[in-house]
C-alpha cells in the first residue's frame, strides 16, 4: 500500500476531485483512479462512490479514513522527529492559540524563541477555546496557548501568566472618568459578550455571578475585536483583556476601568496531549514559554 495513494484517498474523501488530487500527486487522473480501485481491492470494500460529478466516501470509506488520518499523521510526526534528531536546531512547532493572544503574547514568545533557534519553523492556528482543544485531539497542533485549564483527561496544562480583565465602557459612559469601579455598578447595563463556548464568556458570567448579578446580554460575538467595536459604539459594556493604559482612539473611543469588587483576571497557559511524544522543537518551546513568562512576571520581559 503506497503512502501517496493513501494521501490521495484522504484528499478525495475530504472533497478534492480525482483530477485535483492527481495534480497534487503529480500523476495522471487515470493512474490515480486505477490506484484508488486497487486500494479498495486491498481493503475489501468500496471506499468511494460517485455523487453527481464528485466522489464521496461510503460508510466503509469514512471508517477507513479515520485510520488513514491517524497513520499519515503518525508517519509525518515520525519524519519530523527523525529530522530534528539529525539536526536538533531545526524543526516545526505546530501551535494553536486564542485570537486575543495573537496581538501580543504569541508574537513575543515566537520572536524570543527564534532568537535562539532561527531555523525552527512555526505552523500557527487561531481559534476559540473549544476549537483549540480539538486541534490537540485531532493532532493538527502539538501545542495550544489558551485561557484556563481545559480540564481534559488527555491534556496536560501549565499556567504561563495571569492576564487582567478590565471593564470596557464608551468614553461617554457615566463611569468613564473613573479609573476603578465595582463590577456590581453595571449590573443593570447591557453586556457585549462572546458566544457560549468561549472561555472569556465563561469567565465573564462567573465574575458577574460573584458580583451578585447575571449579565444582560445585548450581543454575542466571536472576536474580542468585535466586542471593542460595539462597546465603542455605545451598545453596552464588556469585560475585555487589555492594558489599562490603552488610549482611546477615534476608531475605539473606550475607557478601560479596573474592577475592585471581584478578581478580574484569567489564567493563560500552554497545553499538550499527555500521551504524545512531542518533537524536540515543541518541547523546547514549552520550556521557553514557561521561562519567558516567569521572567516577565519578575519584570525582565
PDB file of C-alpha atoms in Angstrom:
ATOM      1  CA  UNK A   1       0.000   0.000   0.000  1.00  0.00           C
ATOM      2  CA  UNK A   2       1.567   3.279  -1.195  1.00  0.00           C
ATOM      3  CA  UNK A   3       1.579   6.290   1.169  1.00  0.00           C
ATOM      4  CA  UNK A   4       0.884   8.631  -1.722  1.00  0.00           C
ATOM      5  CA  UNK A   5      -2.226   6.638  -2.628  1.00  0.00           C
ATOM      6  CA  UNK A   6      -3.400   6.969   0.973  1.00  0.00           C
ATOM      7  CA  UNK A   7      -2.809  10.734   0.814  1.00  0.00           C
ATOM      8  CA  UNK A   8      -4.768  10.919  -2.435  1.00  0.00           C
ATOM      9  CA  UNK A   9      -7.614   8.888  -0.935  1.00  0.00           C
ATOM     10  CA  UNK A  10      -7.592  11.258   2.052  1.00  0.00           C
ATOM     11  CA  UNK A  11      -7.727  14.294  -0.250  1.00  0.00           C
ATOM     12  CA  UNK A  12     -10.609  12.907  -2.342  1.00  0.00           C
ATOM     13  CA  UNK A  13     -12.531  11.877   0.784  1.00  0.00           C
ATOM     14  CA  UNK A  14     -12.158  15.463   2.044  1.00  0.00           C
ATOM     15  CA  UNK A  15     -13.612  16.959  -1.115  1.00  0.00           C
ATOM     16  CA  UNK A  16     -10.966  17.211  -3.851  1.00  0.00           C
ATOM     17  CA  UNK A  17     -11.821  15.838  -7.269  1.00  0.00           C
ATOM     18  CA  UNK A  18      -9.747  12.946  -8.604  1.00  0.00           C
ATOM     19  CA  UNK A  19      -8.283  15.350 -11.168  1.00  0.00           C
ATOM     20  CA  UNK A  20      -7.207  17.798  -8.438  1.00  0.00           C
ATOM     21  CA  UNK A  21      -5.806  15.003  -6.255  1.00  0.00           C
ATOM     22  CA  UNK A  22      -3.911  13.598  -9.228  1.00  0.00           C
ATOM     23  CA  UNK A  23      -2.394  17.016  -9.921  1.00  0.00           C
ATOM     24  CA  UNK A  24      -1.260  17.239  -6.288  1.00  0.00           C
ATOM     25  CA  UNK A  25       0.306  13.765  -6.566  1.00  0.00           C
ATOM     26  CA  UNK A  26       1.813  14.658  -9.972  1.00  0.00           C
ATOM     27  CA  UNK A  27       0.284  11.694 -11.734  1.00  0.00           C
ATOM     28  CA  UNK A  28      -2.422  11.398 -14.367  1.00  0.00           C
ATOM     29  CA  UNK A  29      -6.086  11.164 -13.440  1.00  0.00           C
ATOM     30  CA  UNK A  30      -6.487   7.649 -14.937  1.00  0.00           C
ATOM     31  CA  UNK A  31      -3.449   6.442 -13.000  1.00  0.00           C
ATOM     32  CA  UNK A  32      -4.912   7.728  -9.730  1.00  0.00           C
ATOM     33  CA  UNK A  33      -8.308   6.204 -10.496  1.00  0.00           C
ATOM     34  CA  UNK A  34      -6.649   2.826 -11.011  1.00  0.00           C
ATOM     35  CA  UNK A  35      -4.669   3.249  -7.762  1.00  0.00           C
ATOM     36  CA  UNK A  36      -7.835   4.020  -5.804  1.00  0.00           C
ATOM     37  CA  UNK A  37      -9.543   0.942  -7.225  1.00  0.00           C
ATOM     38  CA  UNK A  38      -6.544  -1.194  -6.180  1.00  0.00           C
ATOM     39  CA  UNK A  39      -6.796   0.319  -2.708  1.00  0.00           C
ATOM     40  CA  UNK A  40     -10.438  -0.731  -2.486  1.00  0.00           C
ATOM     41  CA  UNK A  41      -9.467  -4.246  -3.573  1.00  0.00           C
ATOM     42  CA  UNK A  42      -6.801  -4.422  -0.854  1.00  0.00           C
ATOM     43  CA  UNK A  43      -9.205  -3.161   1.817  1.00  0.00           C
ATOM     44  CA  UNK A  44     -12.026  -5.362   0.559  1.00  0.00           C
ATOM     45  CA  UNK A  45     -14.735  -2.699   0.394  1.00  0.00           C
ATOM     46  CA  UNK A  46     -15.984   0.162  -1.751  1.00  0.00           C
ATOM     47  CA  UNK A  47     -14.468   3.284  -0.186  1.00  0.00           C
ATOM     48  CA  UNK A  48     -15.664   5.997  -2.582  1.00  0.00           C
ATOM     49  CA  UNK A  49     -18.863   6.372  -4.556  1.00  0.00           C
ATOM     50  CA  UNK A  50     -19.864   8.890  -7.198  1.00  0.00           C
ATOM     51  CA  UNK A  51     -22.409  11.530  -6.183  1.00  0.00           C
ATOM     52  CA  UNK A  52     -23.068  13.771  -9.156  1.00  0.00           C
ATOM     53  CA  UNK A  53     -19.682  14.766 -10.528  1.00  0.00           C
ATOM     54  CA  UNK A  54     -17.629  14.059  -7.409  1.00  0.00           C
ATOM     55  CA  UNK A  55     -16.666  11.088  -5.278  1.00  0.00           C
ATOM     56  CA  UNK A  56     -17.837  10.862  -1.686  1.00  0.00           C
ATOM     57  CA  UNK A  57     -16.701   8.352   0.966  1.00  0.00           C
ATOM     58  CA  UNK A  58     -19.001   5.440   1.681  1.00  0.00           C
ATOM     59  CA  UNK A  59     -19.688   4.381   5.261  1.00  0.00           C
ATOM     60  CA  UNK A  60     -16.718   1.999   4.948  1.00  0.00           C
ATOM     61  CA  UNK A  61     -14.669   4.813   3.448  1.00  0.00           C
ATOM     62  CA  UNK A  62     -15.417   7.114   6.389  1.00  0.00           C
ATOM     63  CA  UNK A  63     -14.311   4.437   8.846  1.00  0.00           C
ATOM     64  CA  UNK A  64     -11.161   3.689   6.845  1.00  0.00           C
ATOM     65  CA  UNK A  65     -10.318   7.405   6.575  1.00  0.00           C
ATOM     66  CA  UNK A  66     -10.102   7.727  10.369  1.00  0.00           C
ATOM     67  CA  UNK A  67      -7.305   5.165  10.386  1.00  0.00           C
ATOM     68  CA  UNK A  68      -5.642   6.678   7.310  1.00  0.00           C
ATOM     69  CA  UNK A  69      -5.636  10.092   9.025  1.00  0.00           C
ATOM     70  CA  UNK A  70      -4.033   8.616  12.143  1.00  0.00           C
ATOM     71  CA  UNK A  71      -1.466   6.604  10.164  1.00  0.00           C
ATOM     72  CA  UNK A  72      -0.391   9.538   7.999  1.00  0.00           C
ATOM     73  CA  UNK A  73      -0.222  11.856  10.992  1.00  0.00           C
ATOM     74  CA  UNK A  74       1.941   9.350  12.867  1.00  0.00           C
ATOM     75  CA  UNK A  75       4.210   8.906   9.842  1.00  0.00           C
ATOM     76  CA  UNK A  76       4.594  12.679   9.352  1.00  0.00           C
ATOM     77  CA  UNK A  77       5.358  13.227  13.028  1.00  0.00           C
ATOM     78  CA  UNK A  78       7.889  10.412  12.887  1.00  0.00           C
ATOM     79  CA  UNK A  79       9.659  12.051   9.952  1.00  0.00           C
ATOM     80  CA  UNK A  80       9.692  15.357  11.848  1.00  0.00           C
ATOM     81  CA  UNK A  81      11.152  13.693  14.930  1.00  0.00           C
ATOM     82  CA  UNK A  82      13.893  11.954  12.930  1.00  0.00           C
ATOM     83  CA  UNK A  83      14.766  15.189  11.109  1.00  0.00           C
ATOM     84  CA  UNK A  84      15.084  17.007  14.430  1.00  0.00           C
ATOM     85  CA  UNK A  85      17.280  14.251  15.874  1.00  0.00           C
ATOM     86  CA  UNK A  86      19.567  14.537  12.849  1.00  0.00           C
ATOM     87  CA  UNK A  87      19.592  18.355  13.084  1.00  0.00           C
ATOM     88  CA  UNK A  88      18.279  19.420  16.532  1.00  0.00           C
ATOM     89  CA  UNK A  89      18.338  23.153  15.741  1.00  0.00           C
ATOM     90  CA  UNK A  90      15.622  22.778  13.094  1.00  0.00           C
ATOM     91  CA  UNK A  91      12.060  21.521  13.248  1.00  0.00           C
ATOM     92  CA  UNK A  92       8.461  22.660  13.269  1.00  0.00           C
ATOM     93  CA  UNK A  93       6.384  23.964  16.169  1.00  0.00           C
ATOM     94  CA  UNK A  94       2.676  23.455  15.463  1.00  0.00           C
ATOM     95  CA  UNK A  95       0.911  25.911  17.785  1.00  0.00           C
ATOM     96  CA  UNK A  96      -2.767  26.804  18.221  1.00  0.00           C
ATOM     97  CA  UNK A  97      -3.748  29.874  20.249  1.00  0.00           C
ATOM     98  CA  UNK A  98      -6.580  32.174  21.245  1.00  0.00           C
ATOM     99  CA  UNK A  99      -7.402  35.067  18.906  1.00  0.00           C
ATOM    100  CA  UNK A 100      -6.770  37.607  21.672  1.00  0.00           C
ATOM    101  CA  UNK A 101      -3.248  36.302  22.301  1.00  0.00           C
ATOM    102  CA  UNK A 102      -2.184  36.828  18.696  1.00  0.00           C
ATOM    103  CA  UNK A 103      -1.695  40.561  19.233  1.00  0.00           C
ATOM    104  CA  UNK A 104       0.910  40.362  21.989  1.00  0.00           C
ATOM    105  CA  UNK A 105       1.804  37.111  23.799  1.00  0.00           C
ATOM    106  CA  UNK A 106       2.302  34.722  20.882  1.00  0.00           C
ATOM    107  CA  UNK A 107       4.420  37.179  18.829  1.00  0.00           C
ATOM    108  CA  UNK A 108       6.644  37.823  21.865  1.00  0.00           C
ATOM    109  CA  UNK A 109       7.123  34.124  22.586  1.00  0.00           C
ATOM    110  CA  UNK A 110       7.786  33.242  18.956  1.00  0.00           C
ATOM    111  CA  UNK A 111      10.239  36.125  18.496  1.00  0.00           C
ATOM    112  CA  UNK A 112      12.193  35.217  21.627  1.00  0.00           C
ATOM    113  CA  UNK A 113      12.302  31.537  20.678  1.00  0.00           C
ATOM    114  CA  UNK A 114      13.524  32.259  17.160  1.00  0.00           C
ATOM    115  CA  UNK A 115      16.388  34.320  18.539  1.00  0.00           C
ATOM    116  CA  UNK A 116      17.794  31.066  19.946  1.00  0.00           C
ATOM    117  CA  UNK A 117      16.525  28.727  17.197  1.00  0.00           C
ATOM    118  CA  UNK A 118      16.271  30.790  13.989  1.00  0.00           C
ATOM    119  CA  UNK A 119      15.839  27.735  11.733  1.00  0.00           C
ATOM    120  CA  UNK A 120      12.761  26.405  13.544  1.00  0.00           C
ATOM    121  CA  UNK A 121       9.538  26.947  11.593  1.00  0.00           C
ATOM    122  CA  UNK A 122       6.081  27.643  13.048  1.00  0.00           C
ATOM    123  CA  UNK A 123       2.675  26.369  11.945  1.00  0.00           C
ATOM    124  CA  UNK A 124       0.088  28.588  13.612  1.00  0.00           C
ATOM    125  CA  UNK A 125      -3.677  28.178  14.151  1.00  0.00           C
ATOM    126  CA  UNK A 126      -6.106  30.666  15.745  1.00  0.00           C
ATOM    127  CA  UNK A 127      -9.347  29.579  17.390  1.00  0.00           C
ATOM    128  CA  UNK A 128     -11.653  29.808  20.410  1.00  0.00           C
ATOM    129  CA  UNK A 129     -11.103  27.508  23.383  1.00  0.00           C
ATOM    130  CA  UNK A 130     -13.242  24.630  22.118  1.00  0.00           C
ATOM    131  CA  UNK A 131     -11.540  24.704  18.734  1.00  0.00           C
ATOM    132  CA  UNK A 132      -8.109  24.745  20.361  1.00  0.00           C
ATOM    133  CA  UNK A 133      -8.807  21.566  22.317  1.00  0.00           C
ATOM    134  CA  UNK A 134      -9.977  19.906  19.120  1.00  0.00           C
ATOM    135  CA  UNK A 135      -6.720  20.886  17.394  1.00  0.00           C
ATOM    136  CA  UNK A 136      -4.829  18.875  20.026  1.00  0.00           C
ATOM    137  CA  UNK A 137      -7.202  15.928  19.951  1.00  0.00           C
ATOM    138  CA  UNK A 138      -7.140  15.826  16.143  1.00  0.00           C
ATOM    139  CA  UNK A 139      -3.323  16.068  16.140  1.00  0.00           C
ATOM    140  CA  UNK A 140      -3.438  19.142  13.894  1.00  0.00           C
ATOM    141  CA  UNK A 141      -1.410  21.018  16.519  1.00  0.00           C
ATOM    142  CA  UNK A 142       1.190  19.873  19.037  1.00  0.00           C
ATOM    143  CA  UNK A 143       0.647  22.742  21.492  1.00  0.00           C
ATOM    144  CA  UNK A 144      -2.016  25.261  22.403  1.00  0.00           C
ATOM    145  CA  UNK A 145      -1.979  28.500  24.368  1.00  0.00           C
ATOM    146  CA  UNK A 146      -5.361  29.222  25.900  1.00  0.00           C
ATOM    147  CA  UNK A 147      -7.174  30.637  28.898  1.00  0.00           C
ATOM    148  CA  UNK A 148      -7.821  28.324  31.809  1.00  0.00           C
ATOM    149  CA  UNK A 149      -7.123  24.655  32.314  1.00  0.00           C
ATOM    150  CA  UNK A 150      -9.281  22.708  29.802  1.00  0.00           C
ATOM    151  CA  UNK A 151      -9.617  20.006  32.482  1.00  0.00           C
ATOM    152  CA  UNK A 152      -9.454  17.227  29.905  1.00  0.00           C
ATOM    153  CA  UNK A 153      -8.162  13.765  30.896  1.00  0.00           C
ATOM    154  CA  UNK A 154      -5.904  13.598  27.829  1.00  0.00           C
ATOM    155  CA  UNK A 155      -4.406  17.088  28.122  1.00  0.00           C
ATOM    156  CA  UNK A 156      -1.588  18.450  30.296  1.00  0.00           C
ATOM    157  CA  UNK A 157      -1.795  22.209  31.052  1.00  0.00           C
ATOM    158  CA  UNK A 158       0.718  24.591  32.673  1.00  0.00           C
ATOM    159  CA  UNK A 159      -0.019  28.162  33.717  1.00  0.00           C
ATOM    160  CA  UNK A 160       2.069  30.826  31.973  1.00  0.00           C
ATOM    161  CA  UNK A 161       0.598  34.018  33.448  1.00  0.00           C
ATOM    162  CA  UNK A 162      -2.479  35.704  34.871  1.00  0.00           C
ATOM    163  CA  UNK A 163      -3.978  38.226  32.446  1.00  0.00           C
ATOM    164  CA  UNK A 164      -6.011  41.159  33.871  1.00  0.00           C
ATOM    165  CA  UNK A 165      -9.542  41.790  32.631  1.00  0.00           C
ATOM    166  CA  UNK A 166     -10.867  45.351  32.506  1.00  0.00           C
ATOM    167  CA  UNK A 167     -14.354  46.773  32.282  1.00  0.00           C
ATOM    168  CA  UNK A 168     -14.579  48.426  28.864  1.00  0.00           C
ATOM    169  CA  UNK A 169     -17.037  51.320  28.628  1.00  0.00           C
ATOM    170  CA  UNK A 170     -17.598  54.005  25.959  1.00  0.00           C
ATOM    171  CA  UNK A 171     -15.821  57.307  26.611  1.00  0.00           C
ATOM    172  CA  UNK A 172     -19.214  58.963  27.114  1.00  0.00           C
ATOM    173  CA  UNK A 173     -20.300  56.452  29.769  1.00  0.00           C
ATOM    174  CA  UNK A 174     -21.272  57.710  33.246  1.00  0.00           C
ATOM    175  CA  UNK A 175     -18.286  55.806  34.760  1.00  0.00           C
ATOM    176  CA  UNK A 176     -15.730  56.703  32.089  1.00  0.00           C
ATOM    177  CA  UNK A 177     -13.985  59.405  34.152  1.00  0.00           C
ATOM    178  CA  UNK A 178     -13.157  56.944  36.913  1.00  0.00           C
ATOM    179  CA  UNK A 179     -10.166  54.623  36.940  1.00  0.00           C
ATOM    180  CA  UNK A 180     -11.620  51.970  39.261  1.00  0.00           C
ATOM    181  CA  UNK A 181     -15.168  50.630  39.616  1.00  0.00           C
ATOM    182  CA  UNK A 182     -17.099  47.792  41.178  1.00  0.00           C
ATOM    183  CA  UNK A 183     -18.469  45.353  38.633  1.00  0.00           C
ATOM    184  CA  UNK A 184     -21.771  45.493  40.521  1.00  0.00           C
ATOM    185  CA  UNK A 185     -22.129  49.129  39.402  1.00  0.00           C
ATOM    186  CA  UNK A 186     -23.003  47.965  35.859  1.00  0.00           C
ATOM    187  CA  UNK A 187     -25.362  45.187  36.957  1.00  0.00           C
ATOM    188  CA  UNK A 188     -28.323  46.598  35.038  1.00  0.00           C
ATOM    189  CA  UNK A 189     -26.481  47.534  31.860  1.00  0.00           C
ATOM    190  CA  UNK A 190     -26.340  45.621  28.555  1.00  0.00           C
ATOM    191  CA  UNK A 191     -23.244  43.452  28.131  1.00  0.00           C
ATOM    192  CA  UNK A 192     -21.393  42.684  24.895  1.00  0.00           C
ATOM    193  CA  UNK A 193     -20.169  39.077  25.243  1.00  0.00           C
ATOM    194  CA  UNK A 194     -18.511  36.334  23.287  1.00  0.00           C
ATOM    195  CA  UNK A 195     -20.754  33.418  22.349  1.00  0.00           C
ATOM    196  CA  UNK A 196     -21.205  30.447  24.718  1.00  0.00           C
ATOM    197  CA  UNK A 197     -18.284  28.041  24.494  1.00  0.00           C
ATOM    198  CA  UNK A 198     -15.620  30.753  24.600  1.00  0.00           C
ATOM    199  CA  UNK A 199     -13.535  30.935  27.759  1.00  0.00           C
ATOM    200  CA  UNK A 200     -13.929  34.696  28.141  1.00  0.00           C
ATOM    201  CA  UNK A 201     -17.720  34.235  28.125  1.00  0.00           C
ATOM    202  CA  UNK A 202     -17.492  31.734  30.988  1.00  0.00           C
ATOM    203  CA  UNK A 203     -15.129  33.968  32.962  1.00  0.00           C
ATOM    204  CA  UNK A 204     -17.403  36.989  32.474  1.00  0.00           C
ATOM    205  CA  UNK A 205     -20.501  35.120  33.629  1.00  0.00           C
ATOM    206  CA  UNK A 206     -18.631  33.747  36.641  1.00  0.00           C
ATOM    207  CA  UNK A 207     -17.361  37.192  37.692  1.00  0.00           C
ATOM    208  CA  UNK A 208     -20.821  38.725  37.283  1.00  0.00           C
ATOM    209  CA  UNK A 209     -22.327  35.977  39.463  1.00  0.00           C
ATOM    210  CA  UNK A 210     -19.652  36.691  42.060  1.00  0.00           C
ATOM    211  CA  UNK A 211     -20.634  40.378  41.911  1.00  0.00           C
ATOM    212  CA  UNK A 212     -24.265  39.428  42.524  1.00  0.00           C
ATOM    213  CA  UNK A 213     -25.956  39.551  39.129  1.00  0.00           C
ATOM    214  CA  UNK A 214     -26.346  37.842  35.754  1.00  0.00           C
ATOM    215  CA  UNK A 215     -25.220  39.901  32.746  1.00  0.00           C
ATOM    216  CA  UNK A 216     -27.973  41.207  30.488  1.00  0.00           C
ATOM    217  CA  UNK A 217     -26.811  40.103  27.043  1.00  0.00           C
ATOM    218  CA  UNK A 218     -27.066  42.728  24.297  1.00  0.00           C
ATOM    219  CA  UNK A 219     -24.899  40.965  21.707  1.00  0.00           C
ATOM    220  CA  UNK A 220     -22.877  37.768  21.352  1.00  0.00           C
ATOM    221  CA  UNK A 221     -19.794  37.878  19.140  1.00  0.00           C
ATOM    222  CA  UNK A 222     -16.907  35.631  18.149  1.00  0.00           C
ATOM    223  CA  UNK A 223     -13.923  38.000  18.444  1.00  0.00           C
ATOM    224  CA  UNK A 224     -12.771  40.444  21.120  1.00  0.00           C
ATOM    225  CA  UNK A 225     -12.120  43.000  18.371  1.00  0.00           C
ATOM    226  CA  UNK A 226     -15.872  42.954  17.667  1.00  0.00           C
ATOM    227  CA  UNK A 227     -16.650  43.425  21.371  1.00  0.00           C
ATOM    228  CA  UNK A 228     -14.421  46.505  21.456  1.00  0.00           C
ATOM    229  CA  UNK A 229     -16.102  47.956  18.386  1.00  0.00           C
ATOM    230  CA  UNK A 230     -19.605  47.522  19.800  1.00  0.00           C
ATOM    231  CA  UNK A 231     -18.604  48.950  23.182  1.00  0.00           C
ATOM    232  CA  UNK A 232     -17.128  51.948  21.338  1.00  0.00           C
ATOM    233  CA  UNK A 233     -20.447  52.318  19.511  1.00  0.00           C
ATOM    234  CA  UNK A 234     -22.194  52.658  22.864  1.00  0.00           C
ATOM    235  CA  UNK A 235     -24.157  49.398  22.674  1.00  0.00           C
ATOM    236  CA  UNK A 236     -23.025  48.109  26.049  1.00  0.00           C
ATOM    237  CA  UNK A 237     -20.106  47.302  28.334  1.00  0.00           C
ATOM    238  CA  UNK A 238     -17.787  44.321  28.319  1.00  0.00           C
ATOM    239  CA  UNK A 239     -15.019  42.578  30.242  1.00  0.00           C
ATOM    240  CA  UNK A 240     -12.015  42.600  27.955  1.00  0.00           C
ATOM    241  CA  UNK A 241      -8.347  41.607  28.285  1.00  0.00           C
ATOM    242  CA  UNK A 242      -6.473  44.839  27.660  1.00  0.00           C
ATOM    243  CA  UNK A 243      -3.719  47.024  29.035  1.00  0.00           C
ATOM    244  CA  UNK A 244      -5.025  49.659  31.472  1.00  0.00           C
ATOM    245  CA  UNK A 245      -3.046  52.382  29.690  1.00  0.00           C
ATOM    246  CA  UNK A 246      -4.598  51.658  26.286  1.00  0.00           C
ATOM    247  CA  UNK A 247      -5.563  55.059  24.960  1.00  0.00           C
ATOM    248  CA  UNK A 248      -8.930  55.768  23.381  1.00  0.00           C
ATOM    249  CA  UNK A 249      -8.763  56.447  19.641  1.00  0.00           C
ATOM    250  CA  UNK A 250     -11.291  57.874  17.178  1.00  0.00           C
ATOM    251  CA  UNK A 251     -11.997  54.313  15.997  1.00  0.00           C
ATOM    252  CA  UNK A 252     -12.224  52.878  19.522  1.00  0.00           C
ATOM    253  CA  UNK A 253     -13.389  55.583  21.984  1.00  0.00           C
ATOM    254  CA  UNK A 254     -13.199  53.256  25.003  1.00  0.00           C
ATOM    255  CA  UNK A 255     -12.113  53.586  28.611  1.00  0.00           C
ATOM    256  CA  UNK A 256     -10.712  50.541  30.443  1.00  0.00           C
ATOM    257  CA  UNK A 257     -11.567  50.516  34.149  1.00  0.00           C
ATOM    258  CA  UNK A 258     -10.040  48.416  36.907  1.00  0.00           C
ATOM    259  CA  UNK A 259     -12.530  46.184  38.749  1.00  0.00           C
ATOM    260  CA  UNK A 260     -12.311  46.248  42.548  1.00  0.00           C
ATOM    261  CA  UNK A 261     -15.071  44.013  43.946  1.00  0.00           C
ATOM    262  CA  UNK A 262     -14.073  40.798  42.121  1.00  0.00           C
ATOM    263  CA  UNK A 263     -10.748  39.464  40.884  1.00  0.00           C
ATOM    264  CA  UNK A 264     -10.917  40.443  37.212  1.00  0.00           C
ATOM    265  CA  UNK A 265      -8.363  38.136  35.597  1.00  0.00           C
ATOM    266  CA  UNK A 266      -7.975  34.903  33.658  1.00  0.00           C
ATOM    267  CA  UNK A 267      -5.261  32.256  33.626  1.00  0.00           C
ATOM    268  CA  UNK A 268      -3.283  31.855  30.410  1.00  0.00           C
ATOM    269  CA  UNK A 269      -1.478  28.565  29.926  1.00  0.00           C
ATOM    270  CA  UNK A 270       0.171  26.193  27.491  1.00  0.00           C
ATOM    271  CA  UNK A 271      -1.084  22.642  26.914  1.00  0.00           C
ATOM    272  CA  UNK A 272      -0.327  19.449  25.010  1.00  0.00           C
ATOM    273  CA  UNK A 273      -1.590  15.869  24.768  1.00  0.00           C
ATOM    274  CA  UNK A 274      -0.354  13.954  27.815  1.00  0.00           C
ATOM    275  CA  UNK A 275       0.375  10.719  25.969  1.00  0.00           C
ATOM    276  CA  UNK A 276       2.005  12.214  22.892  1.00  0.00           C
ATOM    277  CA  UNK A 277       5.767  12.236  22.416  1.00  0.00           C
ATOM    278  CA  UNK A 278       6.429  15.814  21.368  1.00  0.00           C
ATOM    279  CA  UNK A 279       9.061  16.701  18.774  1.00  0.00           C
ATOM    280  CA  UNK A 280      12.198  18.333  20.256  1.00  0.00           C
ATOM    281  CA  UNK A 281      11.321  21.799  18.902  1.00  0.00           C
ATOM    282  CA  UNK A 282       7.908  21.726  20.588  1.00  0.00           C
ATOM    283  CA  UNK A 283       9.412  20.582  23.897  1.00  0.00           C
ATOM    284  CA  UNK A 284      11.933  23.433  23.691  1.00  0.00           C
ATOM    285  CA  UNK A 285       9.128  25.903  23.005  1.00  0.00           C
ATOM    286  CA  UNK A 286       7.284  24.793  26.149  1.00  0.00           C
ATOM    287  CA  UNK A 287      10.431  25.398  28.207  1.00  0.00           C
ATOM    288  CA  UNK A 288      10.939  28.766  26.537  1.00  0.00           C
ATOM    289  CA  UNK A 289       7.327  29.870  27.145  1.00  0.00           C
ATOM    290  CA  UNK A 290       7.456  28.914  30.824  1.00  0.00           C
ATOM    291  CA  UNK A 291      10.818  30.624  31.328  1.00  0.00           C
ATOM    292  CA  UNK A 292       9.950  33.790  29.362  1.00  0.00           C
ATOM    293  CA  UNK A 293       6.637  34.377  31.155  1.00  0.00           C
ATOM    294  CA  UNK A 294       8.292  33.739  34.547  1.00  0.00           C
ATOM    295  CA  UNK A 295      10.909  36.349  33.705  1.00  0.00           C
ATOM    296  CA  UNK A 296       8.162  38.736  32.584  1.00  0.00           C
ATOM    297  CA  UNK A 297       6.446  38.332  35.951  1.00  0.00           C
ATOM    298  CA  UNK A 298       9.740  39.369  37.573  1.00  0.00           C
ATOM    299  CA  UNK A 299       9.890  42.448  35.378  1.00  0.00           C
ATOM    300  CA  UNK A 300      12.568  41.203  32.974  1.00  0.00           C
ATOM    301  CA  UNK A 301      10.493  40.906  29.784  1.00  0.00           C
TER     302      UNK A 301
END
